[in-house]
Amino acid sequence: MKITVLTLFPEMFAPLDASIVGRARAEGKFFLEIKNIRDYTEDKHLKCDDYPFGGGAGMVMMAQPVGSAIEAVDPDHRARRIYLSPKGAPLKQEKVVALAQEEHLVLLCGHYEGVDQRAIDLFIDEEISIGDYVLTGGELPAMVLCDSVVRYLDGVLAPASLVQESFSDGLLEYPHYTRPVEYRGIAVPEVLRSGNHAEIDRWRREQSLALTAKHRPDLLKED
Ligand code: 4FL
């Protein structure tokens, strides 16, 4: 898989050199291409944003540099082109799994008040949000999407890591413990040391249900 990021702040993507994502890149399991949208502006002062028609606070990213950047990195529109935006559809694990099947993702990071709607209408396939909060730009959301997708690429994680995890069965994960058996007066639940795997499975299921009811009752509702 190849992921192309279009941003005005390429230096923000240094974290993708580290940890599991960094290793996946070093091992050639995925290719990250980071392009500065400013390199595609036709403005002689390299301007990429301007005041909004109709007035209002903030600046709007211009359609031309965004459109030219997308056309340059994906001339035949073979890629899935995604704009990270607070107005997008919420990112869910099923979407992550589907995107991991794509050959090429192009991720557009907005800044300021957003991107000229014509660039979105003409060049973007879908808008994705990572949550109901406003950030300074789409760079962190693009990194979140990269991280979540790279986990599903062949050879990045041990397959077992992908089966029993939060959201995979629609519930939050049960609590985990490791040694020592007692820490600051708190013991590891006896059942986890019992060796009785039917009992352990039952306990974990109960814990998952209770935690989901407490923190994410929306996940227990049928849709
Ligand atoms: C994008 C927030 C995706 C949440 C500001 C610019 C955002 C965002 N998900 N905030 N882009």
mmCIF file of C-alpha atoms and ligand atoms in Angstrom:
data_model
loop_
_atom_site.group_PDB
_atom_site.id
_atom_site.type_symbol
_atom_site.label_atom_id
_atom_site.label_comp_id
_atom_site.label_asym_id
_atom_site.label_seq_id
_atom_site.Cartn_x
_atom_site.Cartn_y
_atom_site.Cartn_z
ATOM 1 C CA MET A 1 0.000 0.000 0.000
ATOM 2 C CA LYS A 2 1.006 3.566 -0.641
ATOM 3 C CA ILE A 3 -0.307 6.511 1.375
ATOM 4 C CA THR A 4 0.190 10.008 0.002
ATOM 5 C CA VAL A 5 -0.367 12.879 2.426
ATOM 6 C CA LEU A 6 -1.057 16.394 1.132
ATOM 7 C CA THR A 7 -0.347 19.036 3.755
ATOM 8 C CA LEU A 8 0.976 22.555 4.305
ATOM 9 C CA PHE A 9 2.972 21.199 7.292
ATOM 10 C CA PRO A 10 4.972 18.144 6.187
ATOM 11 C CA GLU A 11 7.266 18.395 9.232
ATOM 12 C CA MET A 12 4.333 17.330 11.444
ATOM 13 C CA PHE A 13 4.592 13.752 10.138
ATOM 14 C CA ALA A 14 7.846 12.843 11.899
ATOM 15 C CA PRO A 15 5.989 10.534 14.364
ATOM 16 C CA LEU A 16 5.323 8.095 11.517
ATOM 17 C CA ASP A 17 9.073 7.318 11.506
ATOM 18 C CA ALA A 18 8.733 5.662 14.919
ATOM 19 C CA SER A 19 7.395 2.478 16.451
ATOM 20 C CA ILE A 20 5.344 -0.071 14.504
ATOM 21 C CA VAL A 21 4.495 2.281 11.636
ATOM 22 C CA GLY A 22 8.157 3.286 11.279
ATOM 23 C CA ARG A 23 9.225 -0.359 11.179
ATOM 24 C CA ALA A 24 6.540 -1.222 8.597
ATOM 25 C CA ARG A 25 7.931 1.546 6.383
ATOM 26 C CA ALA A 26 11.543 0.468 6.906
ATOM 27 C CA GLU A 27 10.531 -3.078 5.933
ATOM 28 C CA GLY A 28 8.761 -1.860 2.778
ATOM 29 C CA LYS A 29 5.317 -2.980 3.914
ATOM 30 C CA PHE A 30 3.924 0.418 3.126
ATOM 31 C CA PHE A 31 5.145 3.559 1.412
ATOM 32 C CA LEU A 32 4.480 7.004 2.800
ATOM 33 C CA GLU A 33 4.736 9.978 0.460
ATOM 34 C CA ILE A 34 4.367 13.433 2.001
ATOM 35 C CA LYS A 35 3.788 16.337 -0.354
ATOM 36 C CA ASN A 36 3.669 20.023 0.481
ATOM 37 C CA ILE A 37 0.575 21.592 -1.089
ATOM 38 C CA ARG A 38 2.518 24.865 -1.343
ATOM 39 C CA ASP A 39 4.754 23.280 -3.997
ATOM 40 C CA TYR A 40 1.715 23.199 -6.325
ATOM 41 C CA THR A 41 0.532 26.802 -6.033
ATOM 42 C CA GLU A 42 0.565 28.905 -9.184
ATOM 43 C CA ASP A 43 0.592 32.109 -7.107
ATOM 44 C CA LYS A 44 3.848 34.035 -7.434
ATOM 45 C CA HIS A 45 3.929 34.664 -3.678
ATOM 46 C CA LEU A 46 3.193 30.960 -3.007
ATOM 47 C CA LYS A 47 -0.113 31.860 -1.381
ATOM 48 C CA CYS A 48 -2.372 28.875 -0.605
ATOM 49 C CA ASP A 49 -5.164 30.507 1.419
ATOM 50 C CA ASP A 50 -7.429 33.523 1.081
ATOM 51 C CA TYR A 51 -10.363 35.307 2.725
ATOM 52 C CA PRO A 52 -13.787 33.618 2.623
ATOM 53 C CA PHE A 53 -16.414 34.919 0.200
ATOM 54 C CA GLY A 54 -19.392 36.045 2.290
ATOM 55 C CA GLY A 55 -17.136 37.112 5.135
ATOM 56 C CA GLY A 56 -16.365 35.481 8.448
ATOM 57 C CA ALA A 57 -13.341 34.652 10.541
ATOM 58 C CA GLY A 58 -10.292 32.813 9.300
ATOM 59 C CA MET A 59 -8.897 31.826 5.956
ATOM 60 C CA VAL A 60 -9.861 29.222 3.367
ATOM 61 C CA MET A 61 -7.434 26.940 1.527
ATOM 62 C CA MET A 62 -7.561 27.735 -2.187
ATOM 63 C CA ALA A 63 -8.896 25.209 -4.697
ATOM 64 C CA GLN A 64 -6.016 25.567 -7.196
ATOM 65 C CA PRO A 65 -3.061 24.336 -5.111
ATOM 66 C CA VAL A 66 -5.174 21.542 -3.595
ATOM 67 C CA GLY A 67 -6.538 20.443 -6.987
ATOM 68 C CA SER A 68 -3.137 20.585 -8.682
ATOM 69 C CA ALA A 69 -1.519 18.614 -5.846
ATOM 70 C CA ILE A 70 -4.147 15.855 -6.047
ATOM 71 C CA GLU A 71 -3.904 15.647 -9.835
ATOM 72 C CA ALA A 72 -0.104 15.462 -9.622
ATOM 73 C CA VAL A 73 -0.019 12.562 -7.138
ATOM 74 C CA ASP A 74 -2.986 10.638 -8.608
ATOM 75 C CA PRO A 75 -3.302 11.644 -12.295
ATOM 76 C CA ASP A 76 -5.554 8.728 -13.317
ATOM 77 C CA HIS A 77 -7.708 8.768 -10.196
ATOM 78 C CA ARG A 78 -6.787 5.234 -9.187
ATOM 79 C CA ALA A 79 -6.399 6.209 -5.514
ATOM 80 C CA ARG A 80 -9.058 6.568 -2.825
ATOM 81 C CA ARG A 81 -8.952 10.310 -2.093
ATOM 82 C CA ILE A 82 -9.900 11.236 1.464
ATOM 83 C CA TYR A 83 -10.292 14.650 3.078
ATOM 84 C CA LEU A 84 -9.877 14.599 6.881
ATOM 85 C CA SER A 85 -12.547 16.981 8.113
ATOM 86 C CA PRO A 86 -14.683 17.566 11.216
ATOM 87 C CA LYS A 87 -17.663 17.442 8.823
ATOM 88 C CA GLY A 88 -16.759 13.936 7.611
ATOM 89 C CA ALA A 89 -18.337 10.586 8.412
ATOM 90 C CA PRO A 90 -16.987 9.251 11.737
ATOM 91 C CA LEU A 91 -14.078 6.814 11.343
ATOM 92 C CA LYS A 92 -15.005 3.270 12.434
ATOM 93 C CA GLN A 93 -12.994 0.075 12.546
ATOM 94 C CA GLU A 94 -14.932 -1.440 9.596
ATOM 95 C CA LYS A 95 -13.862 1.539 7.492
ATOM 96 C CA VAL A 96 -10.246 1.065 8.603
ATOM 97 C CA VAL A 97 -10.361 -2.588 7.512
ATOM 98 C CA ALA A 98 -11.857 -1.642 4.127
ATOM 99 C CA LEU A 99 -9.277 1.099 3.499
ATOM 100 C CA ALA A 100 -6.458 -1.352 4.291
ATOM 101 C CA GLN A 101 -7.469 -3.220 1.090
ATOM 102 C CA GLU A 102 -6.772 -0.186 -1.135
ATOM 103 C CA GLU A 103 -3.611 0.110 -3.245
ATOM 104 C CA HIS A 104 -3.249 3.856 -2.783
ATOM 105 C CA LEU A 105 -4.772 6.360 -0.363
ATOM 106 C CA VAL A 106 -4.443 10.117 -0.805
ATOM 107 C CA LEU A 107 -5.062 12.013 2.453
ATOM 108 C CA LEU A 108 -5.810 15.739 2.222
ATOM 109 C CA CYS A 109 -5.158 17.727 5.398
ATOM 110 C CA GLY A 110 -7.115 20.950 5.740
ATOM 111 C CA HIS A 111 -6.020 23.949 7.746
ATOM 112 C CA TYR A 112 -7.538 27.277 8.721
ATOM 113 C CA GLU A 113 -11.331 27.303 8.341
ATOM 114 C CA GLY A 114 -11.298 24.591 5.690
ATOM 115 C CA VAL A 115 -10.841 23.992 1.973
ATOM 116 C CA ASP A 116 -12.671 25.693 -0.908
ATOM 117 C CA GLN A 117 -15.721 23.474 -1.492
ATOM 118 C CA ARG A 118 -14.960 23.194 -5.232
ATOM 119 C CA ALA A 119 -11.735 21.308 -4.521
ATOM 120 C CA ILE A 120 -13.719 18.865 -2.379
ATOM 121 C CA ASP A 121 -16.510 18.483 -4.947
ATOM 122 C CA LEU A 122 -14.087 17.991 -7.855
ATOM 123 C CA PHE A 123 -11.275 15.919 -6.359
ATOM 124 C CA ILE A 124 -12.317 14.136 -3.129
ATOM 125 C CA ASP A 125 -14.021 10.719 -2.838
ATOM 126 C CA GLU A 126 -14.937 10.863 0.830
ATOM 127 C CA GLU A 127 -14.648 12.999 3.966
ATOM 128 C CA ILE A 128 -13.700 11.327 7.236
ATOM 129 C CA SER A 129 -13.717 12.708 10.797
ATOM 130 C CA ILE A 130 -11.826 11.091 13.678
ATOM 131 C CA GLY A 131 -14.104 12.587 16.331
ATOM 132 C CA ASP A 132 -16.269 15.455 17.466
ATOM 133 C CA TYR A 133 -13.649 18.030 18.279
ATOM 134 C CA VAL A 134 -11.940 20.716 16.272
ATOM 135 C CA LEU A 135 -8.175 20.637 15.806
ATOM 136 C CA THR A 136 -5.778 23.121 14.223
ATOM 137 C CA GLY A 137 -5.645 20.981 11.104
ATOM 138 C CA GLY A 138 -6.148 17.570 9.538
ATOM 139 C CA GLU A 139 -2.555 16.376 10.103
ATOM 140 C CA LEU A 140 -3.153 14.494 13.366
ATOM 141 C CA PRO A 141 -6.314 12.879 11.932
ATOM 142 C CA ALA A 142 -4.303 11.790 8.855
ATOM 143 C CA MET A 143 -1.699 10.199 11.157
ATOM 144 C CA VAL A 144 -4.468 8.469 13.115
ATOM 145 C CA LEU A 145 -5.859 7.045 9.874
ATOM 146 C CA CYS A 146 -2.374 5.885 8.735
ATOM 147 C CA ASP A 147 -1.711 4.195 12.067
ATOM 148 C CA SER A 148 -5.068 2.416 12.153
ATOM 149 C CA VAL A 149 -4.748 1.182 8.542
ATOM 150 C CA VAL A 150 -1.105 0.070 8.695
ATOM 151 C CA ARG A 151 -1.930 -2.389 11.505
ATOM 152 C CA TYR A 152 -3.998 -4.397 8.984
ATOM 153 C CA LEU A 153 -1.323 -4.681 6.295
ATOM 154 C CA ASP A 154 0.236 -8.111 5.798
ATOM 155 C CA GLY A 155 3.189 -8.798 8.048
ATOM 156 C CA VAL A 156 2.840 -5.707 10.253
ATOM 157 C CA LEU A 157 1.245 -7.366 13.303
ATOM 158 C CA ALA A 158 0.947 -10.966 14.375
ATOM 159 C CA PRO A 159 -2.515 -12.095 13.163
ATOM 160 C CA ALA A 160 -3.592 -12.883 16.748
ATOM 161 C CA SER A 161 -3.216 -9.198 17.617
ATOM 162 C CA LEU A 162 -6.034 -8.361 15.231
ATOM 163 C CA VAL A 163 -8.680 -10.776 16.448
ATOM 164 C CA GLN A 164 -9.620 -10.055 20.063
ATOM 165 C CA GLU A 165 -9.397 -6.320 20.505
ATOM 166 C CA SER A 166 -11.644 -3.397 21.332
ATOM 167 C CA PHE A 167 -14.397 -2.909 18.764
ATOM 168 C CA SER A 168 -13.757 -6.166 16.918
ATOM 169 C CA ASP A 169 -16.766 -7.762 18.627
ATOM 170 C CA GLY A 170 -18.505 -4.440 19.219
ATOM 171 C CA LEU A 171 -17.543 -4.239 22.909
ATOM 172 C CA LEU A 172 -14.747 -2.512 24.814
ATOM 173 C CA GLU A 173 -11.896 -4.730 25.917
ATOM 174 C CA TYR A 174 -11.673 -6.406 29.319
ATOM 175 C CA PRO A 175 -8.874 -5.339 31.753
ATOM 176 C CA HIS A 176 -5.369 -6.762 31.372
ATOM 177 C CA TYR A 177 -2.859 -7.691 34.089
ATOM 178 C CA THR A 178 0.741 -8.878 34.162
ATOM 179 C CA ARG A 179 3.266 -9.626 36.898
ATOM 180 C CA PRO A 180 3.600 -9.046 39.793
ATOM 181 C CA VAL A 181 0.547 -10.760 41.308
ATOM 182 C CA GLU A 182 0.263 -7.918 43.818
ATOM 183 C CA TYR A 183 1.033 -4.235 43.234
ATOM 184 C CA ARG A 184 0.442 -1.612 45.969
ATOM 185 C CA GLY A 185 -1.925 -3.919 47.755
ATOM 186 C CA ILE A 186 -4.025 -4.740 44.680
ATOM 187 C CA ALA A 187 -4.007 -8.375 43.572
ATOM 188 C CA VAL A 188 -4.595 -9.682 40.064
ATOM 189 C CA PRO A 189 -8.138 -11.146 39.989
ATOM 190 C CA GLU A 190 -7.953 -14.743 41.187
ATOM 191 C CA VAL A 191 -9.861 -16.125 38.193
ATOM 192 C CA LEU A 192 -7.103 -15.035 35.791
ATOM 193 C CA ARG A 193 -4.622 -17.252 37.692
ATOM 194 C CA SER A 194 -6.999 -20.194 38.031
ATOM 195 C CA GLY A 195 -6.127 -21.833 34.713
ATOM 196 C CA ASN A 196 -9.857 -22.390 34.126
ATOM 197 C CA HIS A 197 -10.280 -21.031 30.619
ATOM 198 C CA ALA A 198 -14.046 -21.271 30.534
ATOM 199 C CA GLU A 199 -14.184 -19.205 33.729
ATOM 200 C CA ILE A 200 -11.616 -16.738 32.379
ATOM 201 C CA ASP A 201 -13.617 -16.248 29.157
ATOM 202 C CA ARG A 202 -16.809 -15.725 31.163
ATOM 203 C CA TRP A 203 -15.123 -13.173 33.470
ATOM 204 C CA ARG A 204 -13.654 -11.247 30.544
ATOM 205 C CA ARG A 205 -17.011 -11.144 28.775
ATOM 206 C CA GLU A 206 -18.726 -9.785 31.910
ATOM 207 C CA GLN A 207 -16.022 -7.159 32.358
ATOM 208 C CA SER A 208 -16.359 -6.106 28.696
ATOM 209 C CA LEU A 209 -20.129 -5.781 28.983
ATOM 210 C CA ALA A 210 -19.954 -3.795 32.245
ATOM 211 C CA LEU A 211 -17.299 -1.422 30.884
ATOM 212 C CA THR A 212 -19.207 -0.928 27.640
ATOM 213 C CA ALA A 213 -22.428 -0.166 29.552
ATOM 214 C CA LYS A 214 -20.544 2.401 31.639
ATOM 215 C CA HIS A 215 -18.448 4.177 28.998
ATOM 216 C CA ARG A 216 -20.157 3.427 25.681
ATOM 217 C CA PRO A 217 -23.829 2.516 26.146
ATOM 218 C CA ASP A 218 -24.334 3.546 22.492
ATOM 219 C CA LEU A 219 -22.416 0.410 21.452
ATOM 220 C CA LEU A 220 -24.983 -1.847 23.169
ATOM 221 C CA LYS A 221 -27.937 -0.406 21.277
ATOM 222 C CA GLU A 222 -29.086 -2.264 18.174
ATOM 223 C CA ASP A 223 -29.070 -0.265 14.958
HETATM 224 C C1 4FL B 1 -10.437 16.507 11.012
HETATM 225 C C2 4FL B 1 -11.087 17.080 13.239
HETATM 226 C C3 4FL B 1 -10.915 15.220 11.240
HETATM 227 C C4 4FL B 1 -11.549 15.777 13.396
HETATM 228 C C5 4FL B 1 -9.579 20.924 12.054
HETATM 229 C C6 4FL B 1 -9.184 20.538 10.790
HETATM 230 C C7 4FL B 1 -10.529 17.444 12.019
HETATM 231 C C8 4FL B 1 -10.035 18.818 11.786
HETATM 232 N N1 4FL B 1 -11.450 14.890 12.417
HETATM 233 N N2 4FL B 1 -10.107 19.842 12.655
HETATM 234 N N3 4FL B 1 -9.473 19.246 10.648
#
